[in-house]
Coordinates of C-alpha atoms in Angstrom, one line a residue:
X366 CA 0.3 -0.2 -0.2
X367 CA 1.3 3.4 -0.9
X368 CA 2.0 5.4 1.9
X369 CA 1.5 9.2 0.6
X370 CA -1.5 10.8 1.4
X371 CA -2.5 8.0 3.9
X372 CA -4.2 8.6 7.3
X373 CA -2.2 6.4 9.8
X374 CA -2.6 5.7 13.8
X375 CA 0.3 4.7 15.8
X376 CA -0.3 4.1 19.0
X377 CA 2.6 5.0 21.6
X378 CA 3.6 7.5 19.0
X379 CA 5.2 9.8 22.2
X380 CA 7.9 7.9 22.4
X381 CA 10.3 4.8 21.3
X382 CA 9.5 2.2 18.3
X383 CA 6.4 4.3 18.3
X384 CA 7.7 7.9 17.9
X385 CA 10.2 6.4 15.4
X386 CA 7.0 5.0 12.9
X387 CA 5.5 8.2 13.2
X388 CA 8.2 10.4 12.0
X389 CA 9.0 7.6 8.7
X390 CA 5.5 7.4 8.1
X391 CA 5.2 11.1 8.2
X392 CA 8.5 11.4 6.1
X393 CA 6.6 9.3 3.9
X394 CA 3.6 11.4 3.1
X395 CA 1.7 9.9 6.0
X396 CA -1.3 11.6 7.8
X397 CA 0.0 10.3 11.0
X398 CA -2.0 10.7 14.4
X399 CA 0.4 9.9 17.5
X400 CA -1.8 8.6 20.4
X401 CA -0.2 8.4 23.8
X402 CA -0.9 8.6 27.4
X403 CA 1.3 11.2 28.0
X404 CA 0.3 14.1 26.8
X405 CA 3.4 16.1 26.5
X406 CA 5.0 13.4 23.9
X407 CA 2.2 13.0 21.9
X408 CA 2.2 16.6 21.2
X409 CA 6.1 17.3 20.8
X410 CA 6.6 14.6 18.3
X411 CA 3.0 15.3 16.6
X412 CA 4.0 19.1 16.5
X413 CA 7.4 18.4 14.4
X414 CA 5.8 15.6 11.9
X415 CA 3.1 17.9 11.1
X416 CA 0.4 15.2 12.7
X417 CA -2.4 14.9 15.6
X418 CA -1.7 14.5 18.5
X419 CA -4.3 12.4 20.3
X420 CA -3.8 11.1 24.5
X421 CA -6.0 8.1 25.2
X422 CA -5.4 4.9 26.9
X423 CA -5.3 2.0 24.1
X424 CA -7.4 -0.1 26.2
X425 CA -10.4 1.8 26.4
X426 CA -12.9 1.5 24.8
X427 CA -14.3 5.2 24.3
X428 CA -10.2 6.4 23.8
X429 CA -9.6 4.1 21.3
X430 CA -13.0 4.9 19.3
X431 CA -12.0 8.6 19.5
X432 CA -8.6 8.3 18.1
X433 CA -9.9 5.7 15.1
X434 CA -12.5 8.3 14.5
X435 CA -10.1 12.1 14.8
X436 CA -7.9 9.5 12.4
X437 CA -10.9 8.4 9.9
X438 CA -11.5 12.3 9.6
X439 CA -8.3 12.6 7.1
X440 CA -8.2 12.1 3.6
X441 CA -10.7 9.0 2.6
X442 CA -10.3 6.8 6.0
X443 CA -8.3 5.6 8.1
X444 CA -6.3 2.8 6.3
X445 CA -3.0 2.4 8.5
X446 CA -3.2 1.2 12.2
X447 CA 0.4 0.3 13.9
X448 CA 0.5 -0.3 17.7
X449 CA 3.2 0.3 19.3
X450 CA 2.0 1.5 23.1
X451 CA 2.2 -1.1 25.7
X452 CA 4.8 -1.9 29.2
X453 CA 7.7 -3.7 30.2
X454 CA 7.1 -4.8 33.9
X455 CA 9.2 -7.4 35.5
X456 CA 8.8 -9.4 38.6
X457 CA 8.9 -13.2 39.3
X458 CA 6.2 -15.3 40.3
X459 CA 7.2 -15.9 43.5
X460 CA 10.2 -13.5 44.6
X461 CA 11.4 -12.2 47.6
X462 CA 9.1 -10.5 48.8
X463 CA 6.5 -13.1 47.7
X464 CA 3.7 -13.6 45.7
X465 CA 3.0 -11.5 42.5
X466 CA -0.2 -9.6 43.1
X467 CA -2.9 -10.8 40.3
X468 CA -3.7 -7.2 39.2
X469 CA 0.4 -7.0 38.4
X470 CA -0.4 -9.6 35.7
X471 CA -3.3 -8.4 34.8
X472 CA -2.5 -5.4 34.4
X473 CA 0.7 -6.4 31.8
X474 CA -2.6 -8.2 30.4
X475 CA -4.9 -5.8 29.9
X476 CA -2.1 -2.7 28.7
X477 CA -0.1 -5.2 26.0
X478 CA -3.0 -7.5 24.7
X479 CA -6.0 -6.1 25.4
X480 CA -4.9 -3.1 24.5
X481 CA -3.9 -4.1 20.8
X482 CA -7.0 -5.8 20.5
X483 CA -9.0 -3.1 21.0
X484 CA -7.5 -1.2 18.8
X485 CA -7.4 -3.4 16.0
X486 CA -11.2 -4.6 16.1
X487 CA -12.2 -0.3 16.3
X488 CA -10.0 0.0 13.3
X489 CA -10.3 -3.1 11.1
X490 CA -14.3 -2.4 11.6
X491 CA -13.8 1.2 9.9
X492 CA -11.4 -0.1 7.1
X493 CA -14.4 -2.7 6.5
X494 CA -16.3 -0.2 4.9
X495 CA -13.5 2.0 3.2
X496 CA -13.6 1.5 -1.2
X497 CA -11.0 -0.3 -2.6
X498 CA -8.2 1.2 -3.6
X499 CA -5.1 -1.5 -5.4
X500 CA -5.1 -5.1 -5.0
X501 CA -8.2 -4.4 -3.5
X502 CA -6.7 -3.5 -0.7
X503 CA -8.7 -1.6 2.3
X504 CA -6.1 -1.1 5.2
X505 CA -3.1 -2.6 7.0
X506 CA -2.5 -2.7 10.8
X507 CA 0.9 -3.6 12.5
X508 CA 1.3 -5.2 15.7
X509 CA 4.3 -5.1 18.1
X510 CA 5.1 -8.3 19.9
X511 CA 8.7 -9.2 21.4
X512 CA 11.1 -12.0 21.1
X513 CA 10.3 -12.7 24.9
X514 CA 6.6 -14.2 23.5
X515 CA 9.2 -17.0 22.3
X516 CA 12.2 -17.0 24.8
X517 CA 10.7 -14.9 28.2
X518 CA 12.9 -14.7 30.2
X519 CA 12.8 -15.3 34.7
X520 CA 10.8 -12.4 35.3
X521 CA 8.5 -11.6 32.3
X522 CA 6.0 -14.0 33.1
X523 CA 3.5 -11.5 32.9
X524 CA 4.9 -9.2 29.7
X525 CA 5.7 -12.8 27.9
X526 CA 1.9 -14.0 28.1
X527 CA 1.1 -10.3 26.8
X528 CA 3.3 -10.7 23.5
X529 CA 2.5 -14.0 23.0
X530 CA -1.1 -13.5 22.8
X531 CA -0.5 -10.8 20.1
X532 CA 1.8 -13.1 18.4
X533 CA -0.7 -15.8 18.8
X534 CA -3.6 -13.6 17.4
X535 CA -1.8 -12.7 14.1
X536 CA -2.6 -15.6 12.2
X537 CA -6.8 -15.8 13.3
X538 CA -7.2 -12.3 12.8
X539 CA -5.5 -11.9 9.8
X540 CA -7.2 -14.9 8.1
X541 CA -10.6 -13.3 9.3
X542 CA -9.6 -9.5 7.9
X543 CA -8.5 -10.9 5.0
X544 CA -11.8 -10.8 2.8
X545 CA -12.1 -6.9 3.2
X546 CA -8.9 -6.4 2.4
X547 CA -7.1 -5.8 5.5
X548 CA -4.0 -6.8 5.8
X549 CA -2.1 -8.0 9.3
X550 CA 1.1 -8.2 10.4
X551 CA 3.3 -8.2 13.7
X552 CA 6.8 -7.9 14.1
X553 CA 8.6 -9.3 17.6
X554 CA 11.6 -6.8 18.4
X555 CA 14.7 -7.7 19.8
X556 CA 16.4 -5.4 22.6
X557 CA 16.3 -1.8 21.6
X558 CA 17.9 2.0 22.7
X559 CA 14.0 2.6 23.9
X560 CA 13.5 5.1 26.8
X561 CA 13.5 1.9 29.0
X562 CA 17.2 1.6 28.3
X563 CA 18.0 5.5 27.6
X564 CA 18.9 5.5 31.9
X565 CA 21.1 2.5 32.1
X566 CA 25.1 2.9 32.6
X567 CA 26.5 2.4 29.2
X568 CA 28.5 -0.4 30.6
X569 CA 25.1 -2.5 30.9
X570 CA 23.7 -1.1 27.5
X571 CA 27.3 -2.8 26.2
X572 CA 26.5 -6.1 28.4
X573 CA 22.7 -6.8 26.8
X574 CA 24.6 -6.1 23.5
X575 CA 27.7 -8.4 24.0
X576 CA 24.6 -11.4 23.8
X577 CA 23.3 -10.3 20.4
X578 CA 24.8 -12.0 17.3
X579 CA 24.9 -9.4 14.3
X580 CA 24.7 -6.6 14.6
X581 CA 26.5 -6.4 18.3
X582 CA 24.6 -3.8 18.9
X583 CA 21.0 -2.7 20.8
X584 CA 18.3 -2.0 17.8
X585 CA 17.9 1.7 16.7
X586 CA 13.8 1.9 16.6
X587 CA 14.2 3.5 13.0
X588 CA 15.3 0.0 11.6
X589 CA 11.7 -1.2 13.7
X590 CA 10.3 1.8 11.3
X591 CA 11.7 0.9 8.2
X592 CA 9.9 -2.8 9.1
X593 CA 6.7 -1.2 9.6
X594 CA 6.9 0.1 6.7
X595 CA 8.3 -2.4 4.5
X596 CA 4.8 -4.9 6.2
X597 CA 2.8 -1.9 4.2
X598 CA 4.6 -1.3 1.3
X599 CA 4.9 -5.5 0.6
X600 CA 1.1 -6.1 -0.1
X601 CA 2.1 -9.9 -0.2
X602 CA 3.2 -10.1 3.3
X603 CA 0.6 -11.0 5.5
X604 CA -0.3 -12.7 8.8
X605 CA 3.3 -12.9 9.3
X606 CA 5.3 -12.7 12.5
X607 CA 8.5 -11.0 12.1
X608 CA 11.3 -11.3 14.4
X609 CA 13.9 -8.3 14.8
X610 CA 16.6 -8.9 17.2
X611 CA 20.1 -9.8 15.0
X612 CA 19.3 -13.6 15.9
X613 CA 19.3 -13.1 20.1
X614 CA 18.1 -15.9 21.3
X615 CA 17.4 -15.2 25.1
X616 CA 18.3 -16.8 27.8
X617 CA 16.8 -17.9 31.1
X618 CA 17.9 -14.7 33.1

């Protein structure tokens, strides 16, 4: 699908992988709607790329519906959804402080998995009613999982479960939406240099990078954005989960 002139919605677009994606889509001519819980971050990115800032929670039906409605107002409707919003909690099931609170597990599932599904279902409903464009296409959805879906480490039970759910629903949703001309792909990033890691000492960052076969460095968010654009551009890519990780296979801890 051609990006220029298309309306796009990027969740978690105020920082990290989402910000890099929003910027790259805007560079290619899309009208990008930057959705984020952080109002200042959303405003900052949107103002720099000529986009639209939307403050909202992806797990909220009202917030998600409003975001899709706003993105649908541009051009001939919302045709690109990129789900980057998420959290990365770490907690052992049974640790030094006792058993993991059930609420912590539920929160990770709600934000990462339920939030992703919430955005998919509302965007897909809108896309399904759009006019067909080239190759009978109506829209493209790109979700963000993680290598933790496959190689979850100790302390990542909640996070791995939430990302594993995103991987598992990739195929059935893509199969269901195929009849509308809506493609669904998923990217599973490895260790990327996002705000979560900026605060780590250089020595700690190098230690993480040393576990990556090649290239032996942390991923650049722009490389994630490149992968998103490939998922959008290649009309024959559908129902796929792409590991973007430099070949890493995470150790237990």
